[in-house]
Coordinates of C-alpha atoms in Angstrom, one line a residue:
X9 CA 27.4 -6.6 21.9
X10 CA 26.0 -3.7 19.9
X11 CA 29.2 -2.3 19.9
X12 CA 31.2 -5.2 18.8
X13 CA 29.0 -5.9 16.1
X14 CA 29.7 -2.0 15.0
X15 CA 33.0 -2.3 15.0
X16 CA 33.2 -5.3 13.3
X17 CA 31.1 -3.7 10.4
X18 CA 33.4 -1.2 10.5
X19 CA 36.8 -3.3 9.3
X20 CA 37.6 -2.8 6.3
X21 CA 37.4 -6.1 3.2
X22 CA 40.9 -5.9 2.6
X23 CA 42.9 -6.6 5.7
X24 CA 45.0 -9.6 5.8
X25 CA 43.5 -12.2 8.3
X26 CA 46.2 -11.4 10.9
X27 CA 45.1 -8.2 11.4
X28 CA 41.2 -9.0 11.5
X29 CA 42.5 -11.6 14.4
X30 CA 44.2 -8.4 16.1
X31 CA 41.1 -6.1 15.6
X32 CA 38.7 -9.0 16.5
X33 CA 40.7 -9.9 20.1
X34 CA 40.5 -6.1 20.7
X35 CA 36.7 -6.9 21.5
X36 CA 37.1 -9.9 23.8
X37 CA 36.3 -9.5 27.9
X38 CA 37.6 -11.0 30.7
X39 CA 36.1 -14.2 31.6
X40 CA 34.4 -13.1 34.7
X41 CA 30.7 -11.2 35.0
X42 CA 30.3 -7.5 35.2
X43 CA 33.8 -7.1 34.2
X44 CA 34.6 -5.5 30.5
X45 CA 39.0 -5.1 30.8
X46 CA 40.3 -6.8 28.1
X47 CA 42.1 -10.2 28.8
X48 CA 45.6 -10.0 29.6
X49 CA 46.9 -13.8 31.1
X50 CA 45.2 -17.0 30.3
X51 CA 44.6 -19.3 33.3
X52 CA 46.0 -23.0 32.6
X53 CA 43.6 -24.9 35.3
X54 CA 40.4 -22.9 34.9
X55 CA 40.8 -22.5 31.5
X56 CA 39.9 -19.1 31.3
X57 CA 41.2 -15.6 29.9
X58 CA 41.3 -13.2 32.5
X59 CA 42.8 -9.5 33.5
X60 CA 45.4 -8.8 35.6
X61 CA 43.0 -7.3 38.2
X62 CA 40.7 -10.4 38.4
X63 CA 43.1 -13.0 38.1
X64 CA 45.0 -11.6 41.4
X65 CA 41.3 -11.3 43.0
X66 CA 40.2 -14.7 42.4
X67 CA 43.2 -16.6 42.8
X68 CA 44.9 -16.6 46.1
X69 CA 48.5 -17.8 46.1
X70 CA 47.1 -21.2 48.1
X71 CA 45.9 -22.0 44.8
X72 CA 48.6 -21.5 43.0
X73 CA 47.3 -21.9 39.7
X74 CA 49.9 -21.1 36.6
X75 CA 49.1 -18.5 34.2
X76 CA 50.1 -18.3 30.4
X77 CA 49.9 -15.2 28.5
X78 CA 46.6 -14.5 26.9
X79 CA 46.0 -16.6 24.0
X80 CA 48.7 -19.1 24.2
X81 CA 46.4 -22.1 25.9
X82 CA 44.7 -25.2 24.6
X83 CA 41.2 -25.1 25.6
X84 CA 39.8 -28.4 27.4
X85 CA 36.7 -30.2 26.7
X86 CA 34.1 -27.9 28.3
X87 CA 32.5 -30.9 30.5
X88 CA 34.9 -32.2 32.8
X89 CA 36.9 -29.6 35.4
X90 CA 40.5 -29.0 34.2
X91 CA 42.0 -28.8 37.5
X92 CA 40.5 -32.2 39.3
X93 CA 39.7 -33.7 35.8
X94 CA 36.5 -34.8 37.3
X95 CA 33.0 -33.8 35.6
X96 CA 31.1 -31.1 36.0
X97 CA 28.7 -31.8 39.0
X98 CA 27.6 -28.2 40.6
X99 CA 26.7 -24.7 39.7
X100 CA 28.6 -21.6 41.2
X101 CA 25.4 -18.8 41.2
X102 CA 27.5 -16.3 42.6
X103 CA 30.8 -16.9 40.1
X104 CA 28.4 -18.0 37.6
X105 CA 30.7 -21.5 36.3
X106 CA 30.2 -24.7 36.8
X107 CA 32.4 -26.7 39.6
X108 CA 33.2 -30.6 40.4
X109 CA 32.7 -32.0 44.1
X110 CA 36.3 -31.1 44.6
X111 CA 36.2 -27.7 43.6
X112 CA 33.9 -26.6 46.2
X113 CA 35.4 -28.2 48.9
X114 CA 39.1 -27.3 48.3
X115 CA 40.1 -24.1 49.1
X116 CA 38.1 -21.0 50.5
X117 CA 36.9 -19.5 46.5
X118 CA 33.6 -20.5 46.9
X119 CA 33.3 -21.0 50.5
X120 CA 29.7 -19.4 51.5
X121 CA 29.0 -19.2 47.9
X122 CA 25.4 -20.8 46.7
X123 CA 25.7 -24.0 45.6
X124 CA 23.4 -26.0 43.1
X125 CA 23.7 -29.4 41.0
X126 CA 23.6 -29.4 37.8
X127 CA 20.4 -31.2 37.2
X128 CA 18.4 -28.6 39.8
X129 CA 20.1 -25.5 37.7
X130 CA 19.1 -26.9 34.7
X131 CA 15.3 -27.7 35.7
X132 CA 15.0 -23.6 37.4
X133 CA 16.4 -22.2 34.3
X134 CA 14.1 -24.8 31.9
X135 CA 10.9 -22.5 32.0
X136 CA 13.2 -19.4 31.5
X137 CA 14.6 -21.6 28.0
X138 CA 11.3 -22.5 27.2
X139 CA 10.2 -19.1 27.5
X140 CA 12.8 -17.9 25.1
X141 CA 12.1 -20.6 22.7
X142 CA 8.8 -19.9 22.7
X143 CA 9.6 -16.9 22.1
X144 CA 12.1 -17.7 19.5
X145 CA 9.4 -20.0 17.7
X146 CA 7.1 -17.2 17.5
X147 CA 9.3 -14.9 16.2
X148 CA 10.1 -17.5 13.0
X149 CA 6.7 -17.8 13.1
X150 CA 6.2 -14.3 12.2
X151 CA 9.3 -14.3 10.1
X152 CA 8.1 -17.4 7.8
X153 CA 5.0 -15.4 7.5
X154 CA 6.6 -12.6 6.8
X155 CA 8.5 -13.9 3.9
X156 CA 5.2 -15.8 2.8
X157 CA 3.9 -12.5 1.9
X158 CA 7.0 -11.1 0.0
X159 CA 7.4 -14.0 -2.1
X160 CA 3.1 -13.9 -2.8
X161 CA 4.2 -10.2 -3.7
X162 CA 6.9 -11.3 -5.8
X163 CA 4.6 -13.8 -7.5
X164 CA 2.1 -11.1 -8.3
X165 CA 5.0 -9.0 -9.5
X166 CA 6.4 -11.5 -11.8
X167 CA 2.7 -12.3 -12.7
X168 CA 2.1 -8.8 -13.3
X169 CA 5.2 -9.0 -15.9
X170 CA 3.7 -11.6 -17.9
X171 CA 0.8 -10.6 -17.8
X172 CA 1.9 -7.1 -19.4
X173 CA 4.5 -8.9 -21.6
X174 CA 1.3 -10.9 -22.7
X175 CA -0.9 -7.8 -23.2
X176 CA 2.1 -5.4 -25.1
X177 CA 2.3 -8.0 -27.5
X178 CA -1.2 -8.7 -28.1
X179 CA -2.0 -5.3 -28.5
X180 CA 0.9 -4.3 -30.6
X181 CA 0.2 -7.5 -33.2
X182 CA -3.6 -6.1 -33.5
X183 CA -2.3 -2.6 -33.7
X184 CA 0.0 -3.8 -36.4
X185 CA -3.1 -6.1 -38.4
X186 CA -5.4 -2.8 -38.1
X187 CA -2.5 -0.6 -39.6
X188 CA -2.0 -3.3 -42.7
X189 CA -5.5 -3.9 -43.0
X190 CA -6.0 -0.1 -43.6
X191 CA -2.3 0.3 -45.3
X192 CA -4.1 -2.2 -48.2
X193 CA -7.4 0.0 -47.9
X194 CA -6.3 3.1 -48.9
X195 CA -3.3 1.4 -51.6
X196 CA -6.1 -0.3 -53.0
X197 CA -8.1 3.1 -53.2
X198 CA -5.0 5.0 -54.8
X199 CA -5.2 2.1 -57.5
X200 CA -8.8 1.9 -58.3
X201 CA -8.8 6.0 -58.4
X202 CA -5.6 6.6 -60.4
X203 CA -6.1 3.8 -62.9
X204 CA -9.4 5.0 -63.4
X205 CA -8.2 8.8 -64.1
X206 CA -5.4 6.8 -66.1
X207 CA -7.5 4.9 -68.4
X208 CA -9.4 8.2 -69.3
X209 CA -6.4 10.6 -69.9
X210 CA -4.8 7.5 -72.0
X211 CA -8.1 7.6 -74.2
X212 CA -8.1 10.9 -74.5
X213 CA -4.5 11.6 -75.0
X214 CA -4.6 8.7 -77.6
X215 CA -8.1 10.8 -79.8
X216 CA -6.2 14.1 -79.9
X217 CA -2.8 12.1 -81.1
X218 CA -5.5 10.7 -83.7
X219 CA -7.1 14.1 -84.5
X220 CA -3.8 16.1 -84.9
X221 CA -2.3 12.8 -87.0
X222 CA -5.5 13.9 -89.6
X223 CA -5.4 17.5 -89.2
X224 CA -1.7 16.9 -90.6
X225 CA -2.3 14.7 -93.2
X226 CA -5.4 16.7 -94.7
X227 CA -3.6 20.1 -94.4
X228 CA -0.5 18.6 -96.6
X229 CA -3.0 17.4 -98.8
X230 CA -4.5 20.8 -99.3
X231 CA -1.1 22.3 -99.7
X232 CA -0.3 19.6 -102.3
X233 CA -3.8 20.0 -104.4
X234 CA -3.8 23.6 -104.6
X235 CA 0.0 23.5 -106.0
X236 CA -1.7 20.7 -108.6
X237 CA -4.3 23.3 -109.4
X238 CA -6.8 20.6 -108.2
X239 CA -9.7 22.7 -106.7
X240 CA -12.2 19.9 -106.2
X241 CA -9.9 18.0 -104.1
X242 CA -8.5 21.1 -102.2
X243 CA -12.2 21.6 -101.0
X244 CA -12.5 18.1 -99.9
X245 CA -9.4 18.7 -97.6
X246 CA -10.6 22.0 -96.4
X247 CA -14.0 20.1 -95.2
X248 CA -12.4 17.5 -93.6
X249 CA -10.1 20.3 -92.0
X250 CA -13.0 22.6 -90.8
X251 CA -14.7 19.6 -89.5
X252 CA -12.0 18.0 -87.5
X253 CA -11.4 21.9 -86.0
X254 CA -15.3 21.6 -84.6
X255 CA -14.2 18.5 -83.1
X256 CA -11.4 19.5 -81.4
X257 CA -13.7 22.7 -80.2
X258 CA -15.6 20.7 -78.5
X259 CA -12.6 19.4 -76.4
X260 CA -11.3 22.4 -75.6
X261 CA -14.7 23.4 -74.3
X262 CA -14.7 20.6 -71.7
X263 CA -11.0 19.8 -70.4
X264 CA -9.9 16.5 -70.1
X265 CA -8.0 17.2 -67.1
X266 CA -8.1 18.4 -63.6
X267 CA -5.4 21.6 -64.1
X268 CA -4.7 21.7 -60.2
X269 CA -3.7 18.0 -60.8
X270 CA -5.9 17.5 -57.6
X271 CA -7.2 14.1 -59.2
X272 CA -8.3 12.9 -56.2
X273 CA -10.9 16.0 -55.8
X274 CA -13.5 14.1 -56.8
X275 CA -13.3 11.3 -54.4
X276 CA -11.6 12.1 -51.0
X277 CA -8.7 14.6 -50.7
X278 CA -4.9 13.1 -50.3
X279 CA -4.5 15.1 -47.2
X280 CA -7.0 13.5 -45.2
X281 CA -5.8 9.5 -46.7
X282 CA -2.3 11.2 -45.1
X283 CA -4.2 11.9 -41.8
X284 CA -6.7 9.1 -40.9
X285 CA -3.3 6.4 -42.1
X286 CA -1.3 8.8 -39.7
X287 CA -3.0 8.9 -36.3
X288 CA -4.1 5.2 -36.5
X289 CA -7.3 6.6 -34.2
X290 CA -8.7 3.1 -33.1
X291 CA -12.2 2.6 -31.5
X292 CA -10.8 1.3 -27.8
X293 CA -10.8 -2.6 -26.5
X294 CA -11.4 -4.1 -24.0
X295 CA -8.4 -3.4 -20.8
X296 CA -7.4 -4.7 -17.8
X297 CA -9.7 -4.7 -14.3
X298 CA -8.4 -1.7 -12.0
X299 CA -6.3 -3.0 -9.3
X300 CA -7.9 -1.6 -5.7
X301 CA -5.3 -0.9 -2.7
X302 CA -6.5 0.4 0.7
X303 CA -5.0 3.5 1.7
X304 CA -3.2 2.7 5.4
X305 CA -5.3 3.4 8.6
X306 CA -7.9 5.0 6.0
X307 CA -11.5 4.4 5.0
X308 CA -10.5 5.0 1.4
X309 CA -9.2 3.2 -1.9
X310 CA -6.7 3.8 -4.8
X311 CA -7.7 2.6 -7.8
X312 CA -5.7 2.4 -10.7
X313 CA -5.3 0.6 -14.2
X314 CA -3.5 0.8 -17.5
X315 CA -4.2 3.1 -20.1
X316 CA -5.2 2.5 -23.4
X317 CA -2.7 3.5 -25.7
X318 CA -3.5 2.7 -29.3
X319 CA -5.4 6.1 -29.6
X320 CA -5.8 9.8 -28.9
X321 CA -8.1 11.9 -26.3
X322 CA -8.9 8.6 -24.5
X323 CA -11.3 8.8 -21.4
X324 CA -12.0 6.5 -18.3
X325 CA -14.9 5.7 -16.8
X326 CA -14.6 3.8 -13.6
X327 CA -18.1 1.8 -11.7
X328 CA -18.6 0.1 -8.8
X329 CA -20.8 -2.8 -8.9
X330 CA -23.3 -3.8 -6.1
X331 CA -22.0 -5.8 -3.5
X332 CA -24.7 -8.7 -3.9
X333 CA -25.0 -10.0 -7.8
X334 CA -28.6 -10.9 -7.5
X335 CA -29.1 -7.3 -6.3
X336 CA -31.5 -5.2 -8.3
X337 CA -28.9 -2.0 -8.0
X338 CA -27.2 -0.7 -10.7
X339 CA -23.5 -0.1 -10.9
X340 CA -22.6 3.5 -9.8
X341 CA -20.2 5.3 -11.9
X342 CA -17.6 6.5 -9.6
X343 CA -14.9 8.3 -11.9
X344 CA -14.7 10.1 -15.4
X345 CA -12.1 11.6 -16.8
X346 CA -8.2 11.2 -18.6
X347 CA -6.3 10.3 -15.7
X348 CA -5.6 6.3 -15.4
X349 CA -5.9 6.6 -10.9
X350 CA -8.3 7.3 -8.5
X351 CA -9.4 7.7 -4.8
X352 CA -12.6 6.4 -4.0
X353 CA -12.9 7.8 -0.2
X354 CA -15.7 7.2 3.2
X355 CA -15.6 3.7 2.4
X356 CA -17.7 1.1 4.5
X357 CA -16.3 -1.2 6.6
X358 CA -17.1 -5.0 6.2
X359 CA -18.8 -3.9 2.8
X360 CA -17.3 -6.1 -0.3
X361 CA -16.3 -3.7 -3.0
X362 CA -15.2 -4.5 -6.7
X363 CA -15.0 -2.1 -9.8
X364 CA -14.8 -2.1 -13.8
X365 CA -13.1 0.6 -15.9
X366 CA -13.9 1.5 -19.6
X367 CA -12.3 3.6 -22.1
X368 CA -13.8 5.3 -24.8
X369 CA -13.0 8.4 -27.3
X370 CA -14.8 10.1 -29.8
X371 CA -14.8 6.6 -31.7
X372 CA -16.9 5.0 -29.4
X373 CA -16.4 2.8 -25.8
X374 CA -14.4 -0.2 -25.3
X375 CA -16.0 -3.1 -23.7
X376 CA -15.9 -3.3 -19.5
X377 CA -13.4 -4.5 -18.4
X378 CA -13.6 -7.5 -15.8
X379 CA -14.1 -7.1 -12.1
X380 CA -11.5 -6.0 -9.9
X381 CA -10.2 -8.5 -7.0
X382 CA -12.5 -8.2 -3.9
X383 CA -11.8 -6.0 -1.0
X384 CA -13.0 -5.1 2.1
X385 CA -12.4 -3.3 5.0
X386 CA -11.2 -5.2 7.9
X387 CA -10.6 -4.1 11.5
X388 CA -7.1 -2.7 12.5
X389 CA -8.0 -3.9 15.9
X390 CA -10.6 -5.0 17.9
X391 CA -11.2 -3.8 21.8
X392 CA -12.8 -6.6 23.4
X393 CA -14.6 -5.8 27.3
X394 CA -14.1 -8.3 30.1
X395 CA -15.2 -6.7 33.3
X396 CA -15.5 -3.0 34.4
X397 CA -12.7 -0.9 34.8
X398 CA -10.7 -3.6 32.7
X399 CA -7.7 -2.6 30.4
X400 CA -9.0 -4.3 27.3
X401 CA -10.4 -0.6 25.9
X402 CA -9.8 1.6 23.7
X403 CA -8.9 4.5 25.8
X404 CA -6.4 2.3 27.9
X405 CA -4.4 1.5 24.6
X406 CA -4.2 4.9 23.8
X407 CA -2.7 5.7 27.2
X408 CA -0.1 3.1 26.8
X409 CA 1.0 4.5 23.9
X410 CA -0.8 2.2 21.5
X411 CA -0.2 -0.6 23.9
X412 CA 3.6 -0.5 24.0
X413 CA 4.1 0.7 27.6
X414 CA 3.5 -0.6 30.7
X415 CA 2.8 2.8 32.3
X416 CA -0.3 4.4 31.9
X417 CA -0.7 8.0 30.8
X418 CA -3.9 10.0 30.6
X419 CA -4.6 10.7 26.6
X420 CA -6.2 13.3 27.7
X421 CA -2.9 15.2 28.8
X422 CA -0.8 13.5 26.3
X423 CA -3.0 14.9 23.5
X424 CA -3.8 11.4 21.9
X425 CA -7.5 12.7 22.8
X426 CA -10.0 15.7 23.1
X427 CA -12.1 15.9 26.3
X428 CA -14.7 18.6 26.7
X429 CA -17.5 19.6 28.8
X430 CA -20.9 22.3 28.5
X431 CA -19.5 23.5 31.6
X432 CA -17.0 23.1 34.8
X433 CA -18.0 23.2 38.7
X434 CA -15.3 21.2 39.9
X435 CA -12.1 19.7 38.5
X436 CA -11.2 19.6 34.6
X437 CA -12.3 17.3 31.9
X438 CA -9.2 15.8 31.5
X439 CA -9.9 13.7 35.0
X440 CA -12.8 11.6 33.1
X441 CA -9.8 9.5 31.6
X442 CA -7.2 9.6 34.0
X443 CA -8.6 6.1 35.8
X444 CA -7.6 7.8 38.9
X445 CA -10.5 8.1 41.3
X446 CA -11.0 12.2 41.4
X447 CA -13.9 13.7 40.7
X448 CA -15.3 16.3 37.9
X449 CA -18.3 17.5 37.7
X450 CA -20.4 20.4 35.6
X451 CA -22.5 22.8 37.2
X452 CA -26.1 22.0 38.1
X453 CA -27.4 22.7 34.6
X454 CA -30.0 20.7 32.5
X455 CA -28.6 19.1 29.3
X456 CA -24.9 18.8 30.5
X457 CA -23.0 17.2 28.4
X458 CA -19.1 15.8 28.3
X459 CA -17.9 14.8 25.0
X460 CA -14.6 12.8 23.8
X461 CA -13.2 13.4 20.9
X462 CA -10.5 10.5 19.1
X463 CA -9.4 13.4 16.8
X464 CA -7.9 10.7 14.0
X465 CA -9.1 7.7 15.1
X466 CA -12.3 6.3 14.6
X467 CA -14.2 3.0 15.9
X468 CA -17.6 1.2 15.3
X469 CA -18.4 1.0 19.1
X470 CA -19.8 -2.3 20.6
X471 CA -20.0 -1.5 24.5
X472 CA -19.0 1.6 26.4
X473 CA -18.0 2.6 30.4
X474 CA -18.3 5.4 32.8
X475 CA -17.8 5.7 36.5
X476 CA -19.9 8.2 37.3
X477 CA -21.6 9.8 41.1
X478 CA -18.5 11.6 42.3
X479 CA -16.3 10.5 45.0
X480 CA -18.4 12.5 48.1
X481 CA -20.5 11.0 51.1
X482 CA -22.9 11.1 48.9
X483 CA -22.6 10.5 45.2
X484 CA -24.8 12.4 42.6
X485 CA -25.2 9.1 39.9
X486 CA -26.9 9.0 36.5
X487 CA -30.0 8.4 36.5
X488 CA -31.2 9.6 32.6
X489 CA -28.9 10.1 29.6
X490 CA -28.2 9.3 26.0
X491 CA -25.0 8.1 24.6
X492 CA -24.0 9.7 21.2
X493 CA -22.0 9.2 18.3
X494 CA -20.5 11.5 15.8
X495 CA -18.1 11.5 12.6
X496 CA -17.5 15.5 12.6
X497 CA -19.0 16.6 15.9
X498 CA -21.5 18.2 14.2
X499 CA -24.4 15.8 13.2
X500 CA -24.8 13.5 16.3
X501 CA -26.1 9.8 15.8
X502 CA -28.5 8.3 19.8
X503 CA -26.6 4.9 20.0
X504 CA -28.1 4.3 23.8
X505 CA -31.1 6.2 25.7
X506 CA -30.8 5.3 29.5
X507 CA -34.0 6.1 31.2
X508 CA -33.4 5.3 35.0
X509 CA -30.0 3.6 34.5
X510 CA -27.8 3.0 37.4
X511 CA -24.5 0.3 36.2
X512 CA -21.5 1.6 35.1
X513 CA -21.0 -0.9 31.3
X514 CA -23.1 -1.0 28.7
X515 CA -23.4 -2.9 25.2
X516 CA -24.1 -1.1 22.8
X517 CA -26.5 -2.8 19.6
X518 CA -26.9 -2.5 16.1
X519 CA -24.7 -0.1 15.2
X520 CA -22.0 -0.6 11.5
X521 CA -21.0 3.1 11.5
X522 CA -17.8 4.4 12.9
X523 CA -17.3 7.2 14.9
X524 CA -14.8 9.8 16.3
X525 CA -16.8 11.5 18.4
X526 CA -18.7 10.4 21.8
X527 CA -21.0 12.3 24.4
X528 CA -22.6 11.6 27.4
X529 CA -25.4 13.9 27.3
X530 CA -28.1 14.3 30.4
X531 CA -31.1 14.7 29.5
X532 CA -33.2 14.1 33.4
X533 CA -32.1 14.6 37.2
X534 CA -29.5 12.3 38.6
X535 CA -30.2 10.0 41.7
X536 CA -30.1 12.7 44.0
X537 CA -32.8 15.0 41.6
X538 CA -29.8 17.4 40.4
X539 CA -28.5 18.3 36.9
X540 CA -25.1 17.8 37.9
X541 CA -22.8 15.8 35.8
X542 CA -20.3 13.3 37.7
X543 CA -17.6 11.4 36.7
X544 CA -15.2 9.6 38.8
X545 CA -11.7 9.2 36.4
X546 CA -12.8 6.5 33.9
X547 CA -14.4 6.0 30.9
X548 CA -13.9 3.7 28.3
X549 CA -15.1 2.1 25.1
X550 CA -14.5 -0.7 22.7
X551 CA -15.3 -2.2 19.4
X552 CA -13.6 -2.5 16.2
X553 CA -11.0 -0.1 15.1
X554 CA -11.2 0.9 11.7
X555 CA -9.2 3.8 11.2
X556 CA -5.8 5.3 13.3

């Protein structure tokens, strides 16, 4: 079928119908199970497409039955036979078709065949259909589901564009009142400054127009009353000369005018009007709460938000707020710096977590911003026991290959897990996980120890199992040992002390920390008073899974 569907992809769009009826008959079988020839002749009684070879096997010449070449017929309806026009009454298991009373006693085709009515065919395959619809129904199940999520996605995605639609134009309409507002600030500086400087250089400009107006006028009058051979009145002039020249002295002495033409050297230079109206450096506003994803099969988050982008040299400061609001805790600043992302890693599992972001520059901070959507860390899977020895644990998942085999592998040998031992008397390690009954066992040392390591998985353990005493006349059981936990292998964590312990399951309390790492460790003589360390090809442990 796979290949059908191949080549059918495979024709090309713009083939004329005839030929796509030529490529697609290519594909057809013969009629009959188990037998992929193409169809050569048509059958007119059976009403079936047949080859050469199984048209000559399965009709003798006593039936007699006329053949039409391939594809020439009329197909009948499909519940009555076409030879004895009589309906459909039995089932052919063996030719796999469905007969009337006639057909199977007429002639020797189905002679010693097996034989069942309709109804009792029907009623053995009904759990088989039901099976499949079950299936089937489960399947849309998941589907439906499925596209529940993409279309909540695509919600949040269209919300999302809104949303930023929404905050672009807000933002850029109070960008655009903060530059007008101080656009008419500094105008309205230039004008009170300038028409002040104005007003005093008019004044001015106007007293010496008036003083050399006089100085004029007296100095022609001079001129005129010494040609008259007036002498008192060419003094007079000469006074009023000489006085008008102290006067304009005095000016001269104290200019009326900046010569740099820097007028604005008094107030504020122009240069720095130019660069506070050019980088528009705001104090930052409030943004949007950080949006928190889990990072797959990992204790860890990825924060991120958008930046704030109505100034310069803007920072972020990212906290995480206590978990209960009528805690007494503070929030716990978790990030600082320019970058709008960040990991926030060795997360808790079932712990609530929700964070704000700030920015601020050299202006001052924004306001927080609200809280982030709630998010905790759920189980990828959960190992629940039954019995002892069952294949509900963690260690038989692994050696199914995450539970999609049937067969059972050691992880040990496959590498999905680490076992090691303080020292070996008689098999390997490996055999503690093998759930085959062989033995290992250290050498009769105190403080043995065998230790299993998940390597990148890691579990908040709920109940553990070991066969242990060896397989000899006369086992060698546990007797006194602690069960320990570890994220590194390193720093180890007592999550059961048996003192005089003899089952093989245990539950295990109290414990919300997860853990790679897992020993047996001895610590007192077994039930025959040695320090030897026996296993018998199974251990295994469940819980929660929070990390792969």
């Amino acid at each position: 079928m796979s290949t059908f569907i191949t080549s059918i992809n495979e024709l090309k769009v713009d083939e004329s119908l005839q030929n796509l009826v030529e490529k697609v008959s290519k594909f057809q079988k013969c009629s009959l199970p188990r037998c992929n020839n193409p169809p050569e002749v048509d059958c007119v009684p059976c009403q079936r497409s047949l080859c050469f070879s199984c048209f000559e096997k399965l009709h003798s010449l006593i039936e007699e039955h006329e053949q039409s070449p391939y594809g020439t017929i009329k197909k009948l309806a499909v519940n009555s036979c076409p030879k004895h026009q009589k309906p459909y009454e039995y089932y052919c298991k063996d030719c796999e078709m469905q007969l009337c009373g006639l057909c199977t006693l007429v002639g020797s085709v189905h002679r010693d065949h097996v034989m069942a009515t309709i109804s009792e065919y029907s009623y053995m395959c009904m759990a088989t259909t039901e099976e499949i619809i079950k299936k089937s129904e489960s399947r849309q199940d998941g589907l439906r589901s499925k596209k529940s999520a993409i279309d909540a996605v695509a919600d949040k995605v269209r919300n999302v564009k809104q949303d930023s639609y929404s905050t672009i134009t807000t933002s850029f309409d109070k960008l655009m009142e903060a530059v007008q507002e101080r656009k008419g600030y500094l105008l309205n500086q230039v004008d009170l400054i300038c028409d002040a400087k104005l007003h005093g250089l008019l004044q001015e400009s106007s007293c010496i127009g008036s003083l050399i107006s006089q100085i004029t006028r007296h100095a022609k009058n001079m001129k005129y009353h010494l040609d008259m051979h007036s002498p008192s009145d060419m003094i007079y002039s000469r006074s009023k000369i000489q006085k008008l020249s102290k006067e304009c002295d005095f000016l001269f002495m104290e200019p009326c005018y900046d010569e740099s033409l820097n007028i604005f050297s008094d107030t504020f230079k122009l240069s720095e009007v130019i660069s506070k109206f050019g980088t528009v450096n705001l104090k930052p506003s409030k943004i949007n709460p950080p949006i928190v994803t889990r990072v797959d099969k990992k204790l860890e988050f990825v924060l991120t938000w958008q930046p704030y982008i109505y100034s310069e040299n803007v920072e972020y400061k990212v906290k995480m707020l206590p978990e209960d609001d009528d805690s007494e805790e503070s929030s716990v600043l978790v990030y600082k710096g320019k970058a709008t992302t960040c990991n926030i890693r060795d997360v808790q599992y079932g712990r609530i977590y929700q964070f704000t972001v700030q920015a601020l520059n050299q202006l001052g901070e924004g306001g927080e911003s609200d809280p982030s959507a709630p998010i905790v860390i759920e189980p990828l899977k959960s190992f629940e026991y039954s019995r002892d020895f069952d294949e509900n644990g963690l260690i038989y998942w692994l050696g199914t290959d995450y539970g999609t085999s049937k067969r059972f592998r050691n992880p040990a040998t496959t590498g999905k897990i680490e076992v090691t031992c303080s020292s070996m008397n008689s098999g390997t390690p490996e055999l503690a996980t093998g759930r085959i009954d062989t033995e290992f066992n250290t050498t009769n040392t105190s403080k043995s120890w065998l230790t299993f390591n998940l390597k990148t998985i890691s579990i908040i353990p709920n109940r553990y199992s070991i066969k242990h005493g060896g397989t000899t006349a006369k086992p060698d059981y546990l007797r006194n040992w602690d069960f320990l936990g570890s994220k590194d292998g390193v720093k180890w964590t007592l999550l059961r002390r048996h003192q005089e312990d003899s089952m093989f399951s245990w539950e295990i309390k109290n414990v919300d920390e997860d853990y790679s790492y897992f020993r047996i460790l001895q610590t007192g003589r077994t039930s025959r008073g040695t320090d030897y360390l026996e296993t018998r090809g199974f251990f295994e442990i469940y819980g929660k899974l929070v990390r792969e």
